[in-house]
Amino acid sequence: MTKLNSKIPEGLVAEKWDNYKAHQKLVNPANKRKLDVIVVGTGLAGGAAAASLGELGFNVKVFCYQDSPRRAHSIAAQGGINAAKNYPNDGDSIYRLFYDTVKGGDYRAREANVYRLAQVSNDIIDQCVAQGVPFAREYGGLLDNRSFGGAQVSRTFYARGQTGQQLLLGAYGALNRQIEAGTCKMYNRTEMMDVVVVDGKARGIITRNMVTGEIDAHFGHAVVLATGGYGNVFFLSTNAMGSNGSAAVKAYRKGAYFGNPCYVQIHPTCIPVHGDFQSKLTLMSESLRNDGRIWVPKKKEDAEAIRAGKLKPTEIKAEDRDYYLERRYPAFGNLVPRDVASRAAKERCDAGYGVGTGQAVYLDFKTAIERLGEDKIRERYGNLFQMYEKIVDENPYKTPMMIYPAIHYTMGGLWVDYELQTTIPGLFAAGEANFSDHGANRLGASALMQGLADGYFVLPYTVQNYLADELHTPRLNPEETKEFIEAKDEVQNHINKLMNINGSRSVDSIHKELGHIMWDNVGMARNEKGLKDAIEKISALRKEFWANVKVPGSANEMNPELEKANRVADFLELGELMARDALHREESCGGHFREEFQTEEGEAKRNDQDFTYVATWEYKGSEASPELHKEDLKYEAIEVKVRNYK
Amino acid sequence: MDLKLRVWRQKDANSKGGFENYDVQNITTDASFLEMMDILNEQLVNSGQDPVAFDHDCREGICGMCSLYINGRAHGPDTEVTTCQLHMRKFKDGDTITIEPWRSGGFPVIKDLMVDRSAYDKILQAGGYVSVNTGGVPDANALPISKIDADEAMDAATCIGCGACVATCKNSSAMLFVSAKVSQLALLPQGKVEASRRAKAMVARMDELGFGNCTNTGACEVECPKGISIAHIARLNREFLFATCKE
Ligand SMILES: Cc1cc2nc3c(=O)[nH]c(=O)nc-3n(C[C@H](O)[C@H](O)[C@H](O)COP(=O)(O)OP(=O)(O)OC[C@H]3O[C@@H](n4cnc5c(N)ncnc54)[C@H](O)[C@@H]3O)c2cc1C
Ligand code: SF4
Ligand code: FES
């Protein structure tokens, strides 16, 4: 029996959210104080949710693994946030943002959720401006917009190349105000180790204090996970070093279904890999594609000469350059969606036209600098250019940047219904941690929008609707409740087990090995054989981990190696699940490209007949295969078409 | 290149720390400083020793989590970068590199090179925000803001809360950090409304937490990885004076 009920409200797609709000249950102000909500994560989704729930008067406990909520990974987002304001008067509307998002996601997202997202996008911009977020402005004093991939309008609001930072600091300010007011209590450097389920409902979490190693239990009438994405399964990604999939995996093991694990986003414009010691990949924002043109040499011999260091890109004449995106996709040009741009780069490099190590293409600003002047380019992208120069030691104002696709974002995540509730009642998931609104591919500048939509404008309603029925649930004392005591013991045993293996391999060496398997077999291009191989290899690596990993130090102190070991143990499980999901989905859609399913021109070939559904996986034990459940997707407001950016 | 490292090791907040020497070999100039530290740690783990604890997360200069005092300078020898963005090409083969945590009473050491910067959160909790709730706010374009003010607010808002300014200041003053937030919000009409109240509350909290006074040495500005200007301290003083005059 499946527990999947998406709970989409009645009515036309444009009326559903209003209908929901008109009929949802409320909690009166005096009672809110009696209800506890746990929010794990302080990124845009968690920070905004915690602050807003605190403002309403609920008692909120907030957790993050960094030393301050302000450092959540959302801080690193560069390019911008979408909204359907239509300030530039270029034909945007709520419907168009909705349409672009569903199409961008290759028709694998839930219509009702995406429409709501587009609806509340405008409120987000208003909210952020009211908080003092210094968005870029025109000389007339009004807000400026830029364009992002997959759209033909300018709907992206930005704060230089630091939009995520500014939005997060806005949410962090709101959270700080609630901490000062006493409605929110913050737990920094505290890692969630498990979800506690009592009588079928989520009632709390188990945590580890990362400074002292202490294991604690916390009660909540409801639990929100806003713990970000799991791109670090691949070891190298644009995510922060501590970004992890553990909270989601722990919830999955406790019965929350995992949605579309195989949908990962590979971002086309990242600084290429340059060595074995490398710890992470750095994104060069998609906004650069507004002014940068992507190319490789037209002639193979030129590419070879460049790779050998005998030729410079600036020496190649215009007619000898292949602006392959402009050539293949004239309507969208350099601004095609990410999955399309990434595959096109791989295609050129695999064919022998790559530059640098062979795994790189050029992103060139020469034309833009001639047109707009260096100052304008510096104003738009100064911090990105500086970042590039610090890493690569080349001046991108003078010579084109080298870029290559890298793992960036996970569209998959915990399955949630319209209320953002997982299959465990009382357990909500928000932001990148849920399987979300982006289908098989996310458009640029839409993750910030989704995180803040979930946090400011969706969860305050839906969590309240849930809590209205919990008024009579007394606060449980974790010290005296069987489920909490057992969960705490399990966590303690898990940690002891990791500490006692005392093998010969460092956590990182195993994580890197997993990363290679994932990148080679579950990365940009996948096929049946490679995926089957990956499942076998990961399973063997998992055994190796549990037999041979080495975690130095002790568990009762600050121990970064132990933290990593705990995360890598979960990544090993997640990697296998991703490969399984990718193997079962016998079609190409969005970020999921199966080599067996492509058109003659090498474009992704969907199979709507058989695969217009969300694949969700139910955990069946560590040795058993997970069970697949399907949520069929119905398109009522949008006609499903072949995605075309030509 | 081959390097000698002198690294501050300290078991926990209550233990006494000291320097330990380590050698690392074959470090490429393309590696970042923290990647060099990863290599050291891999070496320590493989030889059964406790790796060096240091804070880091984004590794692209934006989260503010990394710190480190390198050869006597906060965030090391390069200018306007954080430690995670510092690259080994700034060093030479055979160099000895001394690596210490932030040293300030306001930031106690947790372990090795990690310090506790929660005092920064507490200062901002005192008033580093605009007091509005979610929902019910005016349209984003209702109030035009001059581009010059918006740009200057953005300059101030780029502070990443890393703590280099405090670590560098001989008085352990947090004025640059506080002024960045006060200035950002005072420059915008949305934040102007409570600007002097905010300045007063944040300065009071800073004093309470034991940070020192600003004597205008300007050392903070030099080491700030985000180039936050001490001009913001002047604006903070203005708002502060205004708040005290009104009383
Ligand atoms: C380099 C980069 C640039 C980007 N640029 C853009 C952009 O321009 N526009 C856009 O729309 N999107 C962008 N994105 C995507 C976007 O930033 C993220 O998807 C989004 O910020 C995720 O927000 P979140 O709130 O879901 O999670 P996060 O911000 O990742 O926050 C996760 C939180 O969970 C906490 N946490 C995690 N695990 C645990 C645990 N076990 N215990 C306790 N706490 C835990 C963390 O401490 C953190 O507070 C970018 C992403 C990257 C990597
Ligand atoms: S003002 Fe500069 S040095 Fe001080 S915390 Fe902010 S970014 Fe760091
Ligand atoms: S690790 Fe984030 S700023 Fe250095």
Short mmCIF file of C-alpha atoms in Angstrom, two decimals, chain B:
data_model
loop_
_atom_site.label_atom_id
_atom_site.label_comp_id
_atom_site.label_asym_id
_atom_site.label_seq_id
_atom_site.Cartn_x
_atom_site.Cartn_y
_atom_site.Cartn_z
CA MET B 1 57.02 22.77 -2.90
CA ASP B 2 58.03 21.61 0.57
CA LEU B 3 56.97 23.55 3.63
CA LYS B 4 57.46 23.61 7.38
CA LEU B 5 54.33 24.31 9.35
CA ARG B 6 54.17 25.63 12.91
CA VAL B 7 50.62 24.94 13.96
CA TRP B 8 48.81 25.93 17.16
CA ARG B 9 47.40 22.81 18.84
CA GLN B 10 45.00 23.02 21.75
CA LYS B 11 42.84 20.13 22.93
CA ASP B 12 39.90 22.21 24.09
CA ALA B 13 38.91 25.53 25.61
CA ASN B 14 40.30 24.59 29.02
CA SER B 15 43.64 23.17 27.98
CA LYS B 16 46.82 25.07 27.45
CA GLY B 17 47.92 25.05 23.83
CA GLY B 18 51.27 25.12 22.10
CA PHE B 19 52.92 25.00 18.69
CA GLU B 20 53.68 21.73 16.91
CA ASN B 21 55.90 21.43 13.85
CA TYR B 22 54.95 19.47 10.76
CA ASP B 23 56.47 19.02 7.32
CA VAL B 24 54.42 18.80 4.14
CA GLN B 25 55.88 17.88 0.78
CA ASN B 26 55.07 18.34 -2.90
CA ILE B 27 52.38 20.96 -2.46
CA THR B 28 51.41 22.46 -5.83
CA THR B 29 51.07 26.20 -6.19
CA ASP B 30 47.53 25.68 -7.49
CA ALA B 31 46.33 24.27 -4.20
CA SER B 32 44.42 26.53 -1.85
CA PHE B 33 45.73 27.06 1.67
CA LEU B 34 42.99 24.88 3.12
CA GLU B 35 43.70 22.14 0.58
CA MET B 36 47.26 22.22 1.89
CA MET B 37 45.77 21.78 5.37
CA ASP B 38 43.69 18.84 4.05
CA ILE B 39 46.88 17.22 2.81
CA LEU B 40 48.46 17.70 6.23
CA ASN B 41 45.42 16.18 7.90
CA GLU B 42 45.31 13.18 5.57
CA GLN B 43 48.96 12.66 6.47
CA LEU B 44 48.17 12.89 10.20
CA VAL B 45 45.21 10.50 9.98
CA ASN B 46 47.26 7.97 8.02
CA SER B 47 49.97 8.04 10.64
CA GLY B 48 47.50 7.63 13.49
CA GLN B 49 47.64 11.22 14.77
CA ASP B 50 44.83 13.62 15.56
CA PRO B 51 44.18 15.93 12.59
CA VAL B 52 44.23 19.71 13.05
CA ALA B 53 40.77 21.16 13.64
CA PHE B 54 39.96 24.33 11.69
CA ASP B 55 36.70 25.98 10.65
CA HIS B 56 35.67 26.14 7.00
CA ASP B 57 32.63 25.44 4.88
CA CYS B 58 31.96 27.20 1.57
CA ARG B 59 35.61 27.47 0.53
CA GLU B 60 34.76 30.34 -1.75
CA GLY B 61 35.12 33.34 0.50
CA ILE B 62 31.50 33.97 1.34
CA CYS B 63 30.32 32.02 4.39
CA GLY B 64 32.83 33.60 6.77
CA MET B 65 33.53 30.33 8.50
CA CYS B 66 37.27 30.05 7.82
CA SER B 67 39.68 32.09 9.90
CA LEU B 68 43.38 31.48 10.68
CA TYR B 69 46.15 33.85 11.57
CA ILE B 70 48.89 33.06 9.06
CA ASN B 71 52.40 34.40 9.59
CA GLY B 72 50.99 37.10 11.81
CA ARG B 73 48.21 38.22 9.48
CA ALA B 74 44.50 37.51 9.59
CA HIS B 75 43.62 35.44 6.48
CA GLY B 76 47.29 35.40 5.47
CA PRO B 77 49.50 37.45 3.16
CA ASP B 78 47.12 38.09 0.23
CA THR B 79 44.83 41.14 0.30
CA GLU B 80 41.04 41.14 0.21
CA VAL B 81 40.70 37.37 0.40
CA THR B 82 39.69 34.90 3.04
CA THR B 83 41.93 32.03 4.07
CA CYS B 84 39.98 29.61 1.89
CA GLN B 85 40.72 31.75 -1.17
CA LEU B 86 44.38 32.11 -0.37
CA HIS B 87 46.48 30.03 -2.76
CA MET B 88 49.84 28.42 -2.22
CA ARG B 89 51.37 30.45 -5.03
CA LYS B 90 51.70 33.18 -2.39
CA PHE B 91 54.36 31.04 -0.67
CA LYS B 92 57.81 29.77 -1.65
CA ASP B 93 59.47 26.39 -1.45
CA GLY B 94 61.11 25.93 1.94
CA ASP B 95 58.97 28.55 3.72
CA THR B 96 58.04 28.12 7.35
CA ILE B 97 54.40 29.03 7.91
CA THR B 98 53.04 29.84 11.37
CA ILE B 99 49.34 29.12 11.76
CA GLU B 100 47.35 30.35 14.75
CA PRO B 101 43.70 30.81 15.67
CA TRP B 102 42.08 34.24 16.05
CA ARG B 103 43.38 35.67 19.30
CA SER B 104 40.76 37.72 21.11
CA GLY B 105 39.04 37.52 24.46
CA GLY B 106 35.74 37.76 22.59
CA PHE B 107 36.50 34.60 20.61
CA PRO B 108 37.63 31.77 22.93
CA VAL B 109 39.43 28.81 21.31
CA ILE B 110 37.32 25.65 20.98
CA LYS B 111 39.99 23.34 19.63
CA ASP B 112 43.26 23.91 17.73
CA LEU B 113 42.46 26.66 15.23
CA MET B 114 38.71 26.84 15.84
CA VAL B 115 37.24 29.67 17.86
CA ASP B 116 33.82 30.52 19.22
CA ARG B 117 32.41 33.58 17.44
CA SER B 118 28.90 33.40 18.84
CA ALA B 119 29.39 36.87 20.33
CA TYR B 120 28.88 38.20 16.80
CA ASP B 121 25.44 36.61 16.62
CA LYS B 122 24.57 38.12 19.97
CA ILE B 123 25.51 41.62 18.82
CA LEU B 124 23.27 41.30 15.79
CA GLN B 125 20.45 39.88 17.89
CA ALA B 126 20.42 43.18 19.77
CA GLY B 127 19.16 45.01 16.70
CA GLY B 128 20.91 44.15 13.44
CA TYR B 129 17.66 43.96 11.46
CA VAL B 130 14.61 45.86 10.32
CA SER B 131 11.73 45.11 12.67
CA VAL B 132 9.17 43.80 10.17
CA ASN B 133 7.19 40.57 10.23
CA THR B 134 6.64 38.26 7.28
CA GLY B 135 3.81 39.51 5.06
CA GLY B 136 1.92 42.75 4.79
CA VAL B 137 4.81 44.83 3.50
CA PRO B 138 4.65 47.44 0.69
CA ASP B 139 5.48 46.72 -2.95
CA ALA B 140 9.22 46.44 -3.52
CA ASN B 141 9.23 49.43 -5.88
CA ALA B 142 7.03 51.62 -3.66
CA LEU B 143 10.06 53.52 -2.35
CA PRO B 144 12.72 54.48 -4.87
CA ILE B 145 16.23 54.37 -3.41
CA SER B 146 19.06 56.25 -5.06
CA LYS B 147 21.53 53.94 -6.73
CA ILE B 148 24.36 55.58 -4.84
CA ASP B 149 22.79 54.81 -1.47
CA ALA B 150 21.84 51.31 -2.53
CA ASP B 151 25.38 50.64 -3.73
CA GLU B 152 26.92 51.96 -0.54
CA ALA B 153 24.50 49.90 1.55
CA MET B 154 25.59 46.89 -0.49
CA ASP B 155 29.27 47.68 0.14
CA ALA B 156 28.57 47.52 3.87
CA ALA B 157 26.32 44.49 3.59
CA THR B 158 29.08 42.33 2.11
CA CYS B 159 30.58 41.76 5.59
CA ILE B 160 30.86 37.99 6.06
CA GLY B 161 31.18 38.04 9.85
CA CYS B 162 34.54 36.33 9.82
CA GLY B 163 36.06 38.15 12.80
CA ALA B 164 39.34 39.19 11.16
CA CYS B 165 38.73 42.79 12.20
CA VAL B 166 38.51 41.83 15.87
CA ALA B 167 41.45 39.46 15.61
CA THR B 168 43.60 42.18 14.08
CA CYS B 169 42.60 45.01 16.41
CA LYS B 170 44.94 45.62 19.35
CA ASN B 171 41.85 46.59 21.40
CA SER B 172 39.79 43.60 20.19
CA SER B 173 37.16 46.04 19.05
CA ALA B 174 34.23 44.83 16.94
CA MET B 175 33.46 48.31 15.61
CA LEU B 176 34.05 47.55 11.93
CA PHE B 177 31.68 44.60 12.07
CA VAL B 178 29.01 46.53 13.99
CA SER B 179 29.32 49.61 11.80
CA ALA B 180 28.88 47.57 8.62
CA LYS B 181 25.41 46.44 9.70
CA VAL B 182 24.40 49.79 11.22
CA SER B 183 25.54 51.63 8.11
CA GLN B 184 23.85 49.28 5.65
CA LEU B 185 20.49 49.65 7.33
CA ALA B 186 20.83 53.39 8.06
CA LEU B 187 21.42 54.07 4.37
CA LEU B 188 18.12 52.49 3.32
CA PRO B 189 14.74 54.09 4.02
CA GLN B 190 13.45 50.76 5.38
CA GLY B 191 16.16 50.66 8.02
CA LYS B 192 16.46 54.39 8.67
CA VAL B 193 13.35 54.43 10.84
CA GLU B 194 15.05 52.71 13.77
CA ALA B 195 18.65 53.56 12.90
CA SER B 196 19.72 55.31 16.07
CA ARG B 197 17.94 52.88 18.34
CA ARG B 198 19.71 50.07 16.52
CA ALA B 199 23.14 51.71 16.83
CA LYS B 200 22.70 52.20 20.53
CA ALA B 201 21.51 48.66 21.21
CA MET B 202 24.27 47.03 19.20
CA VAL B 203 27.04 49.12 20.72
CA ALA B 204 25.71 48.38 24.21
CA ARG B 205 25.68 44.66 23.47
CA MET B 206 29.19 44.83 22.06
CA ASP B 207 30.42 46.51 25.26
CA GLU B 208 28.60 43.98 27.42
CA LEU B 209 30.34 41.14 25.61
CA GLY B 210 33.75 42.54 26.44
CA PHE B 211 34.94 43.84 23.07
CA GLY B 212 37.26 46.83 23.31
CA ASN B 213 36.89 50.42 22.17
CA CYS B 214 37.84 51.72 18.77
CA THR B 215 40.85 54.03 18.78
CA ASN B 216 40.92 54.50 15.00
CA THR B 217 44.09 52.57 14.26
CA GLY B 218 42.51 51.36 11.00
CA ALA B 219 44.14 47.93 11.25
CA CYS B 220 40.75 46.25 10.80
CA GLU B 221 40.16 47.83 7.41
CA VAL B 222 43.50 46.60 6.14
CA GLU B 223 42.78 42.96 7.02
CA CYS B 224 39.08 42.87 6.18
CA PRO B 225 38.72 40.33 3.36
CA LYS B 226 35.71 42.19 2.00
CA GLY B 227 37.25 45.63 1.98
CA ILE B 228 34.74 47.09 4.46
CA SER B 229 35.72 50.74 4.90
CA ILE B 230 36.21 52.43 8.26
CA ALA B 231 34.04 55.23 6.85
CA HIS B 232 31.17 53.08 8.16
CA ILE B 233 32.48 53.56 11.69
CA ALA B 234 31.98 57.30 11.24
CA ARG B 235 28.37 56.71 10.25
CA LEU B 236 27.89 54.44 13.25
CA ASN B 237 29.27 57.15 15.53
CA ARG B 238 26.85 59.64 14.01
CA GLU B 239 23.85 57.39 14.64
CA PHE B 240 25.11 56.62 18.12
CA LEU B 241 25.58 60.28 18.99
CA PHE B 242 22.12 61.04 17.66
CA ALA B 243 20.66 58.32 19.86
CA THR B 244 22.38 59.61 23.01
CA CYS B 245 21.50 63.25 22.23
CA LYS B 246 17.82 62.37 22.00
CA GLU B 247 17.83 61.04 25.53
#
